[in-house]
mmCIF file of C-alpha atoms in Angstrom:
data_model
loop_
_atom_site.group_PDB
_atom_site.id
_atom_site.type_symbol
_atom_site.label_atom_id
_atom_site.label_comp_id
_atom_site.label_asym_id
_atom_site.label_seq_id
_atom_site.Cartn_x
_atom_site.Cartn_y
_atom_site.Cartn_z
ATOM 1 C CA MET A 1359 -34.148 -82.755 -4.538
ATOM 2 C CA LEU A 1360 -31.294 -83.390 -2.105
ATOM 3 C CA PRO A 1361 -28.988 -80.379 -1.569
ATOM 4 C CA ILE A 1362 -26.018 -82.602 -2.464
ATOM 5 C CA ALA A 1363 -27.421 -82.963 -5.983
ATOM 6 C CA ARG A 1364 -27.506 -79.245 -6.779
ATOM 7 C CA VAL A 1365 -24.736 -76.693 -7.192
ATOM 8 C CA GLY A 1366 -25.145 -73.911 -4.627
ATOM 9 C CA PRO A 1367 -27.184 -73.700 -1.438
ATOM 10 C CA GLY A 1368 -30.400 -75.661 -0.995
ATOM 11 C CA GLY A 1369 -31.944 -78.309 -3.173
ATOM 12 C CA SER A 1370 -33.832 -78.161 -6.440
ATOM 13 C CA SER A 1371 -37.553 -77.459 -6.529
ATOM 14 C CA LEU A 1372 -40.018 -80.327 -6.848
ATOM 15 C CA LEU A 1373 -40.841 -79.386 -10.442
ATOM 16 C CA GLU A 1374 -37.171 -79.181 -11.468
ATOM 17 C CA ALA A 1375 -36.393 -82.520 -9.842
ATOM 18 C CA ILE A 1376 -39.415 -84.451 -11.083
ATOM 19 C CA PHE A 1377 -39.149 -83.039 -14.618
ATOM 20 C CA THR A 1378 -35.477 -84.040 -14.820
ATOM 21 C CA ALA A 1379 -36.155 -87.479 -13.321
ATOM 22 C CA THR A 1380 -39.031 -88.091 -15.730
ATOM 23 C CA SER A 1381 -36.980 -86.955 -18.710
ATOM 24 C CA ALA A 1382 -34.073 -89.201 -17.648
ATOM 25 C CA VAL A 1383 -36.011 -92.385 -16.885
ATOM 26 C CA CYS A 1384 -38.102 -91.926 -20.055
ATOM 27 C CA VAL A 1385 -34.775 -91.400 -21.912
ATOM 28 C CA THR A 1386 -35.978 -88.144 -23.458
ATOM 29 C CA GLY A 1387 -33.503 -85.346 -22.732
ATOM 30 C CA LEU A 1388 -35.729 -82.292 -22.327
ATOM 31 C CA VAL A 1389 -34.451 -80.131 -19.455
ATOM 32 C CA VAL A 1390 -35.651 -77.124 -17.492
ATOM 33 C CA VAL A 1391 -32.226 -76.466 -15.934
ATOM 34 C CA ASP A 1392 -28.691 -76.644 -17.318
ATOM 35 C CA THR A 1393 -27.425 -80.181 -16.685
ATOM 36 C CA ALA A 1394 -23.791 -79.023 -16.714
ATOM 37 C CA THR A 1395 -24.078 -76.184 -14.200
ATOM 38 C CA HIS A 1396 -27.195 -76.890 -12.112
ATOM 39 C CA TRP A 1397 -26.368 -80.416 -10.974
ATOM 40 C CA THR A 1398 -23.357 -81.534 -8.968
ATOM 41 C CA PRO A 1399 -21.405 -84.664 -9.959
ATOM 42 C CA PHE A 1400 -23.696 -86.563 -7.569
ATOM 43 C CA GLY A 1401 -26.775 -85.219 -9.321
ATOM 44 C CA GLN A 1402 -25.293 -86.063 -12.713
ATOM 45 C CA VAL A 1403 -24.615 -89.633 -11.551
ATOM 46 C CA VAL A 1404 -28.266 -89.912 -10.491
ATOM 47 C CA ILE A 1405 -29.337 -88.720 -13.955
ATOM 48 C CA MET A 1406 -27.021 -91.226 -15.665
ATOM 49 C CA LEU A 1407 -28.323 -94.090 -13.519
ATOM 50 C CA LEU A 1408 -31.912 -93.117 -14.290
ATOM 51 C CA ILE A 1409 -31.088 -93.088 -18.000
ATOM 52 C CA GLN A 1410 -29.493 -96.527 -17.732
ATOM 53 C CA VAL A 1411 -32.351 -97.994 -15.742
ATOM 54 C CA GLY A 1412 -34.874 -96.444 -18.101
ATOM 55 C CA GLY A 1413 -33.156 -97.743 -21.225
ATOM 56 C CA LEU A 1414 -32.535 -101.256 -19.891
ATOM 57 C CA GLY A 1415 -36.013 -101.383 -18.392
ATOM 58 C CA ILE A 1416 -37.740 -100.459 -21.631
ATOM 59 C CA MET A 1417 -35.778 -102.952 -23.739
ATOM 60 C CA THR A 1418 -36.320 -105.732 -21.197
ATOM 61 C CA PHE A 1419 -39.981 -104.891 -20.675
ATOM 62 C CA VAL A 1420 -40.788 -104.835 -24.385
ATOM 63 C CA SER A 1421 -38.907 -108.084 -24.984
ATOM 64 C CA VAL A 1422 -40.729 -109.850 -22.137
ATOM 65 C CA VAL A 1423 -44.052 -108.468 -23.388
ATOM 66 C CA GLY A 1424 -43.148 -109.903 -26.777
ATOM 67 C CA LEU A 1425 -42.782 -113.340 -25.198
ATOM 68 C CA SER A 1426 -46.160 -112.883 -23.520
ATOM 69 C CA VAL A 1427 -47.744 -112.077 -26.874
ATOM 70 C CA LEU A 1428 -46.137 -115.173 -28.391
ATOM 71 C CA ARG A 1429 -47.602 -117.368 -25.675
ATOM 72 C CA LYS A 1430 -51.072 -116.109 -26.555
ATOM 73 C CA MET A 1431 -50.633 -117.170 -30.169
ATOM 74 C CA SER A 1432 -51.587 -120.537 -31.571
ATOM 75 C CA LEU A 1433 -49.102 -123.375 -31.131
ATOM 76 C CA ARG A 1434 -48.322 -123.342 -34.858
ATOM 77 C CA SER A 1435 -47.656 -119.585 -34.813
ATOM 78 C CA ARG A 1436 -45.481 -119.928 -31.716
ATOM 79 C CA ILE A 1437 -43.361 -122.649 -33.306
ATOM 80 C CA THR A 1438 -42.976 -120.614 -36.485
ATOM 81 C CA ALA A 1439 -42.005 -117.455 -34.572
ATOM 82 C CA ALA A 1440 -39.536 -119.323 -32.397
ATOM 83 C CA ALA A 1441 -37.962 -120.930 -35.455
ATOM 84 C CA GLU A 1442 -37.654 -117.594 -37.268
ATOM 85 C CA VAL A 1443 -35.803 -115.882 -34.434
ATOM 86 C CA LYS A 1444 -33.922 -119.072 -33.484
ATOM 87 C CA SER A 1445 -35.229 -118.724 -29.928
ATOM 88 C CA VAL A 1446 -33.791 -121.052 -27.317
ATOM 89 C CA GLY A 1447 -37.169 -121.225 -25.632
ATOM 90 C CA LEU A 1448 -40.191 -119.060 -25.087
ATOM 91 C CA GLU A 1449 -39.682 -119.206 -21.338
ATOM 92 C CA ASP A 1450 -36.065 -118.064 -21.345
ATOM 93 C CA VAL A 1451 -36.727 -114.692 -19.733
ATOM 94 C CA ARG A 1452 -33.545 -114.821 -17.674
ATOM 95 C CA GLY A 1453 -31.400 -115.304 -20.757
ATOM 96 C CA LEU A 1454 -33.309 -112.534 -22.479
ATOM 97 C CA VAL A 1455 -32.623 -110.060 -19.674
ATOM 98 C CA LEU A 1456 -28.950 -111.000 -19.509
ATOM 99 C CA GLY A 1457 -28.703 -110.558 -23.262
ATOM 100 C CA VAL A 1458 -30.200 -107.065 -23.090
ATOM 101 C CA VAL A 1459 -27.881 -106.024 -20.263
ATOM 102 C CA GLY A 1460 -24.772 -107.568 -21.836
ATOM 103 C CA THR A 1461 -25.400 -105.996 -25.241
ATOM 104 C CA SER A 1462 -26.054 -102.580 -23.729
ATOM 105 C CA VAL A 1463 -22.997 -102.583 -21.485
ATOM 106 C CA LEU A 1464 -20.677 -103.782 -24.269
ATOM 107 C CA ILE A 1465 -21.757 -101.058 -26.711
ATOM 108 C CA GLU A 1466 -21.644 -98.358 -24.025
ATOM 109 C CA LEU A 1467 -18.126 -99.347 -22.944
ATOM 110 C CA CYS A 1468 -16.820 -99.272 -26.523
ATOM 111 C CA VAL A 1469 -18.285 -95.814 -27.129
ATOM 112 C CA ALA A 1470 -17.080 -94.596 -23.715
ATOM 113 C CA VAL A 1471 -13.492 -95.618 -24.531
ATOM 114 C CA VAL A 1472 -13.475 -93.748 -27.845
ATOM 115 C CA LEU A 1473 -15.016 -90.604 -26.365
ATOM 116 C CA SER A 1474 -12.746 -90.652 -23.290
ATOM 117 C CA LEU A 1475 -9.634 -90.905 -25.443
ATOM 118 C CA ARG A 1476 -10.835 -88.003 -27.580
ATOM 119 C CA PHE A 1477 -11.579 -85.779 -24.589
ATOM 120 C CA LEU A 1478 -8.267 -86.770 -22.996
ATOM 121 C CA PHE A 1479 -5.897 -86.295 -25.934
ATOM 122 C CA GLY A 1480 -7.919 -84.034 -28.214
ATOM 123 C CA TYR A 1481 -9.094 -81.477 -25.664
ATOM 124 C CA GLY A 1482 -6.652 -81.906 -22.784
ATOM 125 C CA GLU A 1483 -9.257 -82.902 -20.213
ATOM 126 C CA PRO A 1484 -7.872 -84.438 -16.988
ATOM 127 C CA LEU A 1485 -8.040 -88.247 -16.944
ATOM 128 C CA GLY A 1486 -10.878 -88.435 -14.423
ATOM 129 C CA ARG A 1487 -12.919 -85.793 -16.208
ATOM 130 C CA ALA A 1488 -12.321 -87.423 -19.612
ATOM 131 C CA LEU A 1489 -13.445 -90.827 -18.334
ATOM 132 C CA TRP A 1490 -16.561 -89.320 -16.777
ATOM 133 C CA LEU A 1491 -17.459 -87.407 -19.933
ATOM 134 C CA GLY A 1492 -16.951 -90.514 -22.034
ATOM 135 C CA LEU A 1493 -19.048 -92.752 -19.783
ATOM 136 C CA PHE A 1494 -21.920 -90.304 -19.291
ATOM 137 C CA HIS A 1495 -22.310 -89.492 -22.964
ATOM 138 C CA ALA A 1496 -21.963 -93.140 -23.984
ATOM 139 C CA VAL A 1497 -24.834 -94.099 -21.675
ATOM 140 C CA SER A 1498 -26.866 -91.078 -22.758
ATOM 141 C CA SER A 1499 -26.351 -91.768 -26.471
ATOM 142 C CA PHE A 1500 -26.977 -95.531 -26.540
ATOM 143 C CA ASN A 1501 -30.138 -95.050 -24.509
ATOM 144 C CA ASN A 1502 -31.217 -92.235 -26.852
ATOM 145 C CA ALA A 1503 -31.496 -89.796 -23.946
ATOM 146 C CA GLY A 1504 -29.695 -86.703 -25.253
ATOM 147 C CA PHE A 1505 -28.496 -85.408 -21.877
ATOM 148 C CA ALA A 1506 -25.098 -83.700 -22.172
ATOM 149 C CA LEU A 1507 -22.620 -82.328 -19.649
ATOM 150 C CA PHE A 1508 -22.011 -79.151 -21.648
ATOM 151 C CA SER A 1509 -24.147 -76.021 -21.411
ATOM 152 C CA ASP A 1510 -24.435 -75.812 -25.216
ATOM 153 C CA ASN A 1511 -25.015 -79.576 -25.516
ATOM 154 C CA MET A 1512 -22.772 -80.615 -28.454
ATOM 155 C CA ILE A 1513 -22.522 -77.325 -30.328
ATOM 156 C CA SER A 1514 -18.853 -76.899 -29.343
ATOM 157 C CA TYR A 1515 -18.074 -80.274 -30.947
ATOM 158 C CA ALA A 1516 -20.272 -79.862 -34.030
ATOM 159 C CA THR A 1517 -17.396 -80.266 -36.489
ATOM 160 C CA ASP A 1518 -15.469 -82.964 -34.576
ATOM 161 C CA PRO A 1519 -16.168 -86.387 -36.146
ATOM 162 C CA TRP A 1520 -14.366 -88.175 -33.293
ATOM 163 C CA VAL A 1521 -17.088 -86.970 -30.934
ATOM 164 C CA CYS A 1522 -20.133 -86.769 -33.201
ATOM 165 C CA LEU A 1523 -19.757 -90.068 -35.067
ATOM 166 C CA PRO A 1524 -19.346 -92.314 -31.968
ATOM 167 C CA LEU A 1525 -22.392 -90.614 -30.451
ATOM 168 C CA ALA A 1526 -24.319 -91.108 -33.695
ATOM 169 C CA ALA A 1527 -23.286 -94.775 -33.879
ATOM 170 C CA ALA A 1528 -24.460 -95.420 -30.322
ATOM 171 C CA VAL A 1529 -27.773 -93.676 -31.023
ATOM 172 C CA ILE A 1530 -28.359 -95.750 -34.157
ATOM 173 C CA LEU A 1531 -27.525 -99.038 -32.421
ATOM 174 C CA GLY A 1532 -29.766 -98.237 -29.467
ATOM 175 C CA GLY A 1533 -32.558 -97.220 -31.817
ATOM 176 C CA LEU A 1534 -32.449 -100.455 -33.814
ATOM 177 C CA GLY A 1535 -33.840 -102.461 -30.936
ATOM 178 C CA PHE A 1536 -32.601 -105.561 -29.128
ATOM 179 C CA PRO A 1537 -34.236 -108.142 -31.465
ATOM 180 C CA VAL A 1538 -32.507 -106.559 -34.476
ATOM 181 C CA LEU A 1539 -29.136 -106.442 -32.717
ATOM 182 C CA VAL A 1540 -29.455 -110.138 -31.826
ATOM 183 C CA GLN A 1541 -30.193 -111.110 -35.425
ATOM 184 C CA LEU A 1542 -27.352 -108.980 -36.761
ATOM 185 C CA ARG A 1543 -24.993 -110.666 -34.334
ATOM 186 C CA ARG A 1544 -26.145 -114.155 -35.307
ATOM 187 C CA TYR A 1545 -26.488 -113.646 -39.063
ATOM 188 C CA PRO A 1546 -24.402 -110.599 -40.028
ATOM 189 C CA ARG A 1547 -23.959 -111.791 -43.620
ATOM 190 C CA LEU A 1548 -27.127 -113.806 -44.135
ATOM 191 C CA PRO A 1549 -29.967 -111.341 -44.800
ATOM 192 C CA ARG A 1550 -32.196 -114.175 -46.041
ATOM 193 C CA LYS A 1551 -32.431 -115.397 -42.429
ATOM 194 C CA TRP A 1552 -33.567 -112.027 -41.107
ATOM 195 C CA VAL A 1553 -37.205 -111.850 -40.063
ATOM 196 C CA MET A 1554 -39.578 -109.170 -41.342
ATOM 197 C CA ASN A 1555 -39.061 -106.971 -38.272
ATOM 198 C CA THR A 1556 -35.280 -106.843 -38.808
ATOM 199 C CA ARG A 1557 -35.624 -106.079 -42.509
ATOM 200 C CA LEU A 1558 -38.181 -103.319 -41.934
ATOM 201 C CA VAL A 1559 -36.137 -101.665 -39.186
ATOM 202 C CA LEU A 1560 -32.858 -101.767 -41.119
ATOM 203 C CA ALA A 1561 -34.358 -100.579 -44.391
ATOM 204 C CA GLY A 1562 -36.390 -97.872 -42.676
ATOM 205 C CA THR A 1563 -33.396 -96.692 -40.632
ATOM 206 C CA VAL A 1564 -31.173 -96.288 -43.699
ATOM 207 C CA VAL A 1565 -33.862 -94.516 -45.726
ATOM 208 C CA LEU A 1566 -34.844 -92.117 -42.940
ATOM 209 C CA LEU A 1567 -31.256 -91.313 -41.937
ATOM 210 C CA VAL A 1568 -30.224 -90.527 -45.494
ATOM 211 C CA ALA A 1569 -33.419 -88.655 -46.347
ATOM 212 C CA GLY A 1570 -33.270 -86.682 -43.095
ATOM 213 C CA ALA A 1571 -29.618 -85.761 -43.571
ATOM 214 C CA VAL A 1572 -30.154 -84.633 -47.168
ATOM 215 C CA TYR A 1573 -33.272 -82.651 -46.271
ATOM 216 C CA LEU A 1574 -31.857 -80.846 -43.223
ATOM 217 C CA THR A 1575 -28.532 -80.111 -44.922
ATOM 218 C CA ALA A 1576 -30.223 -78.735 -48.023
ATOM 219 C CA VAL A 1577 -32.706 -76.535 -46.131
ATOM 220 C CA GLU A 1578 -30.104 -75.161 -43.721
ATOM 221 C CA TRP A 1579 -27.193 -74.942 -46.188
ATOM 222 C CA SER A 1580 -27.253 -71.149 -46.436
ATOM 223 C CA ASN A 1581 -28.769 -70.326 -43.048
ATOM 224 C CA PRO A 1582 -26.228 -67.939 -41.431
ATOM 225 C CA SER A 1583 -27.353 -69.000 -37.948
ATOM 226 C CA THR A 1584 -26.843 -72.744 -38.464
ATOM 227 C CA LEU A 1585 -24.905 -74.349 -41.346
ATOM 228 C CA GLY A 1586 -24.129 -71.224 -43.361
ATOM 229 C CA PRO A 1587 -20.686 -70.387 -41.877
ATOM 230 C CA LEU A 1588 -19.419 -74.001 -42.055
ATOM 231 C CA GLY A 1589 -17.403 -75.666 -44.795
ATOM 232 C CA TRP A 1590 -19.141 -78.219 -47.020
ATOM 233 C CA SER A 1591 -17.708 -81.248 -45.199
ATOM 234 C CA ASP A 1592 -18.716 -79.838 -41.824
ATOM 235 C CA LYS A 1593 -22.204 -79.103 -43.160
ATOM 236 C CA ILE A 1594 -22.588 -82.727 -44.186
ATOM 237 C CA LEU A 1595 -21.369 -83.934 -40.781
ATOM 238 C CA VAL A 1596 -23.734 -81.648 -38.882
ATOM 239 C CA GLY A 1597 -26.655 -82.488 -41.176
ATOM 240 C CA PHE A 1598 -26.077 -86.220 -40.708
ATOM 241 C CA PHE A 1599 -25.612 -85.860 -36.946
ATOM 242 C CA GLN A 1600 -28.872 -83.961 -36.560
ATOM 243 C CA SER A 1601 -30.704 -86.449 -38.756
ATOM 244 C CA VAL A 1602 -29.560 -89.172 -36.362
ATOM 245 C CA GLN A 1603 -30.599 -87.167 -33.303
ATOM 246 C CA ALA A 1604 -34.058 -86.540 -34.730
ATOM 247 C CA ARG A 1605 -34.569 -90.302 -34.467
ATOM 248 C CA THR A 1606 -35.258 -89.820 -30.701
ATOM 249 C CA ALA A 1607 -31.764 -89.103 -29.344
ATOM 250 C CA GLY A 1608 -31.861 -85.361 -28.644
ATOM 251 C CA PHE A 1609 -28.246 -84.168 -28.831
ATOM 252 C CA ASN A 1610 -27.921 -80.920 -30.763
ATOM 253 C CA SER A 1611 -24.809 -79.612 -32.495
ATOM 254 C CA ILE A 1612 -26.611 -76.490 -33.778
ATOM 255 C CA ASP A 1613 -29.166 -74.131 -32.254
ATOM 256 C CA TRP A 1614 -32.591 -75.507 -33.122
ATOM 257 C CA GLY A 1615 -34.142 -72.185 -32.187
ATOM 258 C CA GLN A 1616 -32.460 -70.704 -35.283
ATOM 259 C CA MET A 1617 -33.576 -73.436 -37.674
ATOM 260 C CA ASP A 1618 -35.882 -72.720 -40.595
ATOM 261 C CA SER A 1619 -39.559 -73.582 -40.113
ATOM 262 C CA ALA A 1620 -39.267 -76.138 -42.922
ATOM 263 C CA SER A 1621 -36.494 -77.884 -41.001
ATOM 264 C CA LEU A 1622 -38.631 -77.999 -37.863
ATOM 265 C CA LEU A 1623 -41.544 -79.511 -39.763
ATOM 266 C CA GLY A 1624 -39.360 -82.132 -41.437
ATOM 267 C CA THR A 1625 -37.837 -82.993 -38.061
ATOM 268 C CA ASP A 1626 -41.338 -83.327 -36.595
ATOM 269 C CA VAL A 1627 -41.948 -86.156 -39.060
ATOM 270 C CA LEU A 1628 -38.643 -87.868 -38.260
ATOM 271 C CA MET A 1629 -39.248 -87.588 -34.514
ATOM 272 C CA LEU A 1630 -42.769 -88.973 -34.752
ATOM 273 C CA ILE A 1631 -41.623 -92.031 -36.722
ATOM 274 C CA GLY A 1632 -38.801 -92.746 -34.277
ATOM 275 C CA GLY A 1633 -36.713 -95.927 -34.256
ATOM 276 C CA GLY A 1634 -37.133 -99.678 -33.974
ATOM 277 C CA PRO A 1635 -39.321 -101.534 -31.465
ATOM 278 C CA ALA A 1636 -37.860 -103.114 -28.313
ATOM 279 C CA GLY A 1637 -35.076 -100.523 -28.284
ATOM 280 C CA THR A 1638 -34.317 -97.245 -26.573
ATOM 281 C CA ALA A 1639 -35.871 -95.097 -29.311
ATOM 282 C CA GLY A 1640 -39.352 -93.608 -29.068
ATOM 283 C CA GLY A 1641 -41.957 -92.493 -31.576
ATOM 284 C CA ILE A 1642 -44.592 -94.647 -33.223
ATOM 285 C CA LYS A 1643 -41.716 -96.874 -34.466
ATOM 286 C CA ILE A 1644 -40.364 -97.577 -37.942
ATOM 287 C CA THR A 1645 -42.338 -100.804 -38.215
ATOM 288 C CA THR A 1646 -45.639 -99.011 -37.606
ATOM 289 C CA PHE A 1647 -44.835 -96.424 -40.264
ATOM 290 C CA ALA A 1648 -43.656 -99.140 -42.681
ATOM 291 C CA VAL A 1649 -46.878 -101.111 -42.215
ATOM 292 C CA LEU A 1650 -48.936 -98.041 -43.118
ATOM 293 C CA PHE A 1651 -46.705 -97.400 -46.112
ATOM 294 C CA PHE A 1652 -47.203 -100.902 -47.490
ATOM 295 C CA VAL A 1653 -50.954 -100.678 -46.806
ATOM 296 C CA LEU A 1654 -50.970 -97.492 -48.885
ATOM 297 C CA VAL A 1655 -49.017 -99.149 -51.698
ATOM 298 C CA ALA A 1656 -51.362 -102.159 -51.735
ATOM 299 C CA GLU A 1657 -54.443 -99.924 -51.786
ATOM 300 C CA ILE A 1658 -53.097 -97.797 -54.638
ATOM 301 C CA ARG A 1659 -52.332 -100.937 -56.632
ATOM 302 C CA GLY A 1660 -55.777 -102.353 -55.892
ATOM 303 C CA GLU A 1661 -54.358 -105.484 -54.250
ATOM 304 C CA GLY A 1662 -56.522 -107.477 -51.851
ATOM 305 C CA THR A 1663 -53.672 -108.314 -49.458
ATOM 306 C CA VAL A 1664 -50.672 -106.414 -48.132
ATOM 307 C CA THR A 1665 -47.336 -108.081 -48.784
ATOM 308 C CA VAL A 1666 -43.978 -107.159 -47.292
ATOM 309 C CA PHE A 1667 -40.738 -108.791 -48.474
ATOM 310 C CA GLY A 1668 -42.604 -111.725 -49.977
ATOM 311 C CA LYS A 1669 -44.836 -112.373 -46.971
ATOM 312 C CA GLN A 1670 -48.456 -111.465 -46.315
ATOM 313 C CA LEU A 1671 -49.138 -108.976 -43.551
ATOM 314 C CA ALA A 1672 -51.788 -109.933 -41.003
ATOM 315 C CA ARG A 1673 -54.864 -107.691 -40.994
ATOM 316 C CA SER A 1674 -54.671 -107.400 -37.214
ATOM 317 C CA VAL A 1675 -51.229 -105.765 -37.537
ATOM 318 C CA GLN A 1676 -52.637 -103.274 -40.036
ATOM 319 C CA ARG A 1677 -55.445 -102.304 -37.657
ATOM 320 C CA GLN A 1678 -53.018 -101.976 -34.739
ATOM 321 C CA ALA A 1679 -50.741 -99.671 -36.745
ATOM 322 C CA ILE A 1680 -53.649 -97.446 -37.797
ATOM 323 C CA THR A 1681 -54.946 -97.308 -34.217
ATOM 324 C CA ILE A 1682 -51.580 -96.360 -32.707
ATOM 325 C CA VAL A 1683 -50.971 -93.606 -35.276
ATOM 326 C CA LEU A 1684 -54.421 -92.075 -34.831
ATOM 327 C CA ILE A 1685 -54.086 -92.079 -31.045
ATOM 328 C CA ALA A 1686 -50.615 -90.514 -31.302
ATOM 329 C CA VAL A 1687 -51.926 -87.757 -33.570
ATOM 330 C CA ALA A 1688 -54.825 -87.105 -31.195
ATOM 331 C CA VAL A 1689 -52.527 -86.869 -28.146
ATOM 332 C CA ILE A 1690 -50.128 -84.535 -29.979
ATOM 333 C CA ALA A 1691 -52.905 -82.278 -31.282
ATOM 334 C CA PHE A 1692 -54.635 -82.052 -27.898
ATOM 335 C CA SER A 1693 -51.386 -81.300 -26.035
ATOM 336 C CA THR A 1694 -50.362 -78.670 -28.578
ATOM 337 C CA VAL A 1695 -53.666 -76.868 -28.150
ATOM 338 C CA ILE A 1696 -53.216 -76.864 -24.365
ATOM 339 C CA LEU A 1697 -49.723 -75.358 -24.642
ATOM 340 C CA MET A 1698 -50.995 -72.760 -27.112
ATOM 341 C CA LEU A 1699 -53.542 -71.671 -24.515
ATOM 342 C CA LEU A 1700 -50.907 -71.545 -21.755
ATOM 343 C CA THR A 1701 -48.106 -69.783 -23.650
ATOM 344 C CA ASP A 1702 -47.451 -67.193 -26.354
ATOM 345 C CA PHE A 1703 -44.930 -69.266 -28.307
ATOM 346 C CA SER A 1704 -45.420 -69.950 -32.017
ATOM 347 C CA LEU A 1705 -47.149 -73.060 -33.311
ATOM 348 C CA ASP A 1706 -43.887 -74.253 -34.899
ATOM 349 C CA ALA A 1707 -42.042 -74.193 -31.585
ATOM 350 C CA LEU A 1708 -44.863 -75.719 -29.540
ATOM 351 C CA LEU A 1709 -45.593 -78.517 -31.998
ATOM 352 C CA PHE A 1710 -41.877 -79.279 -32.113
ATOM 353 C CA GLU A 1711 -41.740 -79.379 -28.305
ATOM 354 C CA VAL A 1712 -44.812 -81.605 -27.993
ATOM 355 C CA ILE A 1713 -43.638 -84.152 -30.577
ATOM 356 C CA SER A 1714 -40.165 -84.132 -29.043
ATOM 357 C CA ALA A 1715 -41.663 -84.991 -25.647
ATOM 358 C CA PHE A 1716 -44.142 -87.578 -26.933
ATOM 359 C CA ALA A 1717 -41.525 -89.281 -29.126
ATOM 360 C CA THR A 1718 -38.984 -89.084 -26.238
ATOM 361 C CA VAL A 1719 -36.497 -87.214 -28.414
ATOM 362 C CA GLY A 1720 -35.315 -84.299 -26.288
ATOM 363 C CA LEU A 1721 -34.683 -81.751 -29.032
ATOM 364 C CA SER A 1722 -35.980 -78.268 -28.277
ATOM 365 C CA THR A 1723 -35.997 -74.787 -29.745
ATOM 366 C CA GLY A 1724 -35.017 -73.558 -26.274
ATOM 367 C CA ILE A 1725 -38.456 -72.880 -24.812
ATOM 368 C CA THR A 1726 -38.731 -75.762 -22.311
ATOM 369 C CA ALA A 1727 -37.620 -73.793 -19.255
ATOM 370 C CA ALA A 1728 -39.800 -70.800 -20.243
ATOM 371 C CA ILE A 1729 -42.996 -72.829 -20.419
ATOM 372 C CA PRO A 1730 -45.151 -72.271 -17.298
ATOM 373 C CA PRO A 1731 -45.415 -75.053 -14.681
ATOM 374 C CA GLY A 1732 -48.738 -76.293 -16.052
ATOM 375 C CA GLY A 1733 -47.202 -76.695 -19.497
ATOM 376 C CA GLN A 1734 -44.189 -78.504 -18.058
ATOM 377 C CA VAL A 1735 -46.538 -80.969 -16.380
ATOM 378 C CA VAL A 1736 -48.115 -81.574 -19.789
ATOM 379 C CA LEU A 1737 -44.643 -82.282 -21.213
ATOM 380 C CA MET A 1738 -43.923 -84.729 -18.375
ATOM 381 C CA LEU A 1739 -47.152 -86.589 -19.077
ATOM 382 C CA LEU A 1740 -46.293 -86.665 -22.774
ATOM 383 C CA MET A 1741 -42.865 -88.162 -22.029
ATOM 384 C CA PHE A 1742 -44.400 -90.844 -19.839
ATOM 385 C CA ILE A 1743 -47.226 -91.618 -22.258
ATOM 386 C CA GLY A 1744 -44.908 -91.602 -25.241
ATOM 387 C CA ARG A 1745 -42.438 -93.932 -23.536
ATOM 388 C CA LEU A 1746 -44.860 -96.543 -22.196
ATOM 389 C CA GLY A 1747 -48.195 -95.799 -23.859
ATOM 390 C CA PRO A 1748 -47.614 -97.208 -27.367
ATOM 391 C CA ILE A 1749 -45.914 -100.303 -25.920
ATOM 392 C CA ALA A 1750 -48.682 -101.060 -23.439
ATOM 393 C CA PHE A 1751 -51.435 -100.239 -25.912
ATOM 394 C CA ALA A 1752 -49.981 -102.296 -28.753
ATOM 395 C CA SER A 1753 -49.447 -105.314 -26.502
ATOM 396 C CA ALA A 1754 -52.990 -104.952 -25.153
ATOM 397 C CA LEU A 1755 -54.373 -104.947 -28.694
ATOM 398 C CA ALA A 1756 -52.357 -108.051 -29.554
ATOM 399 C CA LEU A 1757 -53.332 -109.921 -26.382
ATOM 400 C CA ARG A 1758 -57.073 -109.216 -26.403
ATOM 401 C CA GLN A 1759 -57.839 -110.595 -29.854
ATOM 402 C CA ARG A 1760 -60.846 -112.906 -29.854
ATOM 403 C CA PRO A 1761 -62.600 -114.620 -32.743
ATOM 404 C CA SER A 1762 -66.088 -113.442 -33.674
ATOM 405 C CA ALA A 1763 -68.883 -116.011 -33.667
ATOM 406 C CA PHE A 1764 -70.703 -114.276 -36.525
ATOM 407 C CA GLU A 1765 -70.286 -111.631 -39.226
ATOM 408 C CA LEU A 1766 -72.568 -108.653 -39.845
ATOM 409 C CA PRO A 1767 -73.768 -107.581 -43.308
ATOM 410 C CA ILE A 1768 -71.135 -105.685 -45.288
ATOM 411 C CA GLU A 1769 -71.759 -102.074 -46.289
ATOM 412 C CA ARG A 1770 -69.465 -99.181 -47.086
ATOM 413 C CA PRO A 1771 -69.761 -95.373 -46.981
ATOM 414 C CA ILE A 1772 -68.428 -93.078 -49.692
ATOM 415 C CA ILE A 1773 -64.714 -92.406 -49.097
ATOM 416 C CA GLY A 1774 -63.086 -89.233 -50.386
#
């Protein structure tokens, strides 16, 4: 709210400042003011620092919570888990934090160098400006925030692979999660040593990225307001880029307000699923969706147990996945109804906005700033709940397990 943070006289309003701060620290990317023209360089630095703190904080917090969950497990389970991830010790929180910070900084610097060189030599930006653009967008992309220093976000660079692909790579790496990055670094060519979490996240990421790119490109191929005027190679690039961003990043290289309703609905699904756990992505997480998928497969086959990659899935994990998904659907439905009562926007646009906020994506059809203050407060709560809620709730479910001293008689209602 300081006057030094805003272009022009005076400071930003409380709602503008707190909405932007919430969106940045929850690494979402929804905005009510133009990041490029409303905020001064000082204000933009504050936003970048909030994004960095939010991204590092989430990865560190989830990883430490994971250690806490391990300590609540039986000694045999703890030894098995530690052996699978080749942990140096369940108490090595300091090493864990340093690993998160080191990995993040290394990836961000690599992406920043590529982007800075492109802005410097490809677009003739002054050296200082090019370095700043490279650093800001590297931090924003790896942390899946989606904030951009251009008024049209990335639309001006939609067909430039030297800008879009580094951003997409950073988004994907940030969305994989720290545990997956560690295993890939240790065993890049030994998939047999990857634990179930790594295999689920990698397989799910590839499938969703490809499926999302094919779906969005096909639906929008002839849309004159989006992909229609582009050449076939540019259409593929834009379709892939937007499929990546739907995985909780939030950069847009086309106008989502002009997208077909089918594209919005398909993106809703991608946003809700999100990325990997213990990373900068949001959503219910790939692992949660994968667990439900394998439960469905086992039920259709009539199998008594759920198996994933040759291992049996604990029933407690199945219940946790079902619980998280049902709560997420309830929060999204309730929030959408509230916004429908407060605004006159279509259901497509409002549902898209709500899921984008809850899954900490940041994509929008352009209605965020036009939503009344009460609706913007709802979006802020959704960003906060979506960022911390599933993590806290899932860890609480895992930590409060207690054995039952008896079993009640079994009975079942008619299903279907």
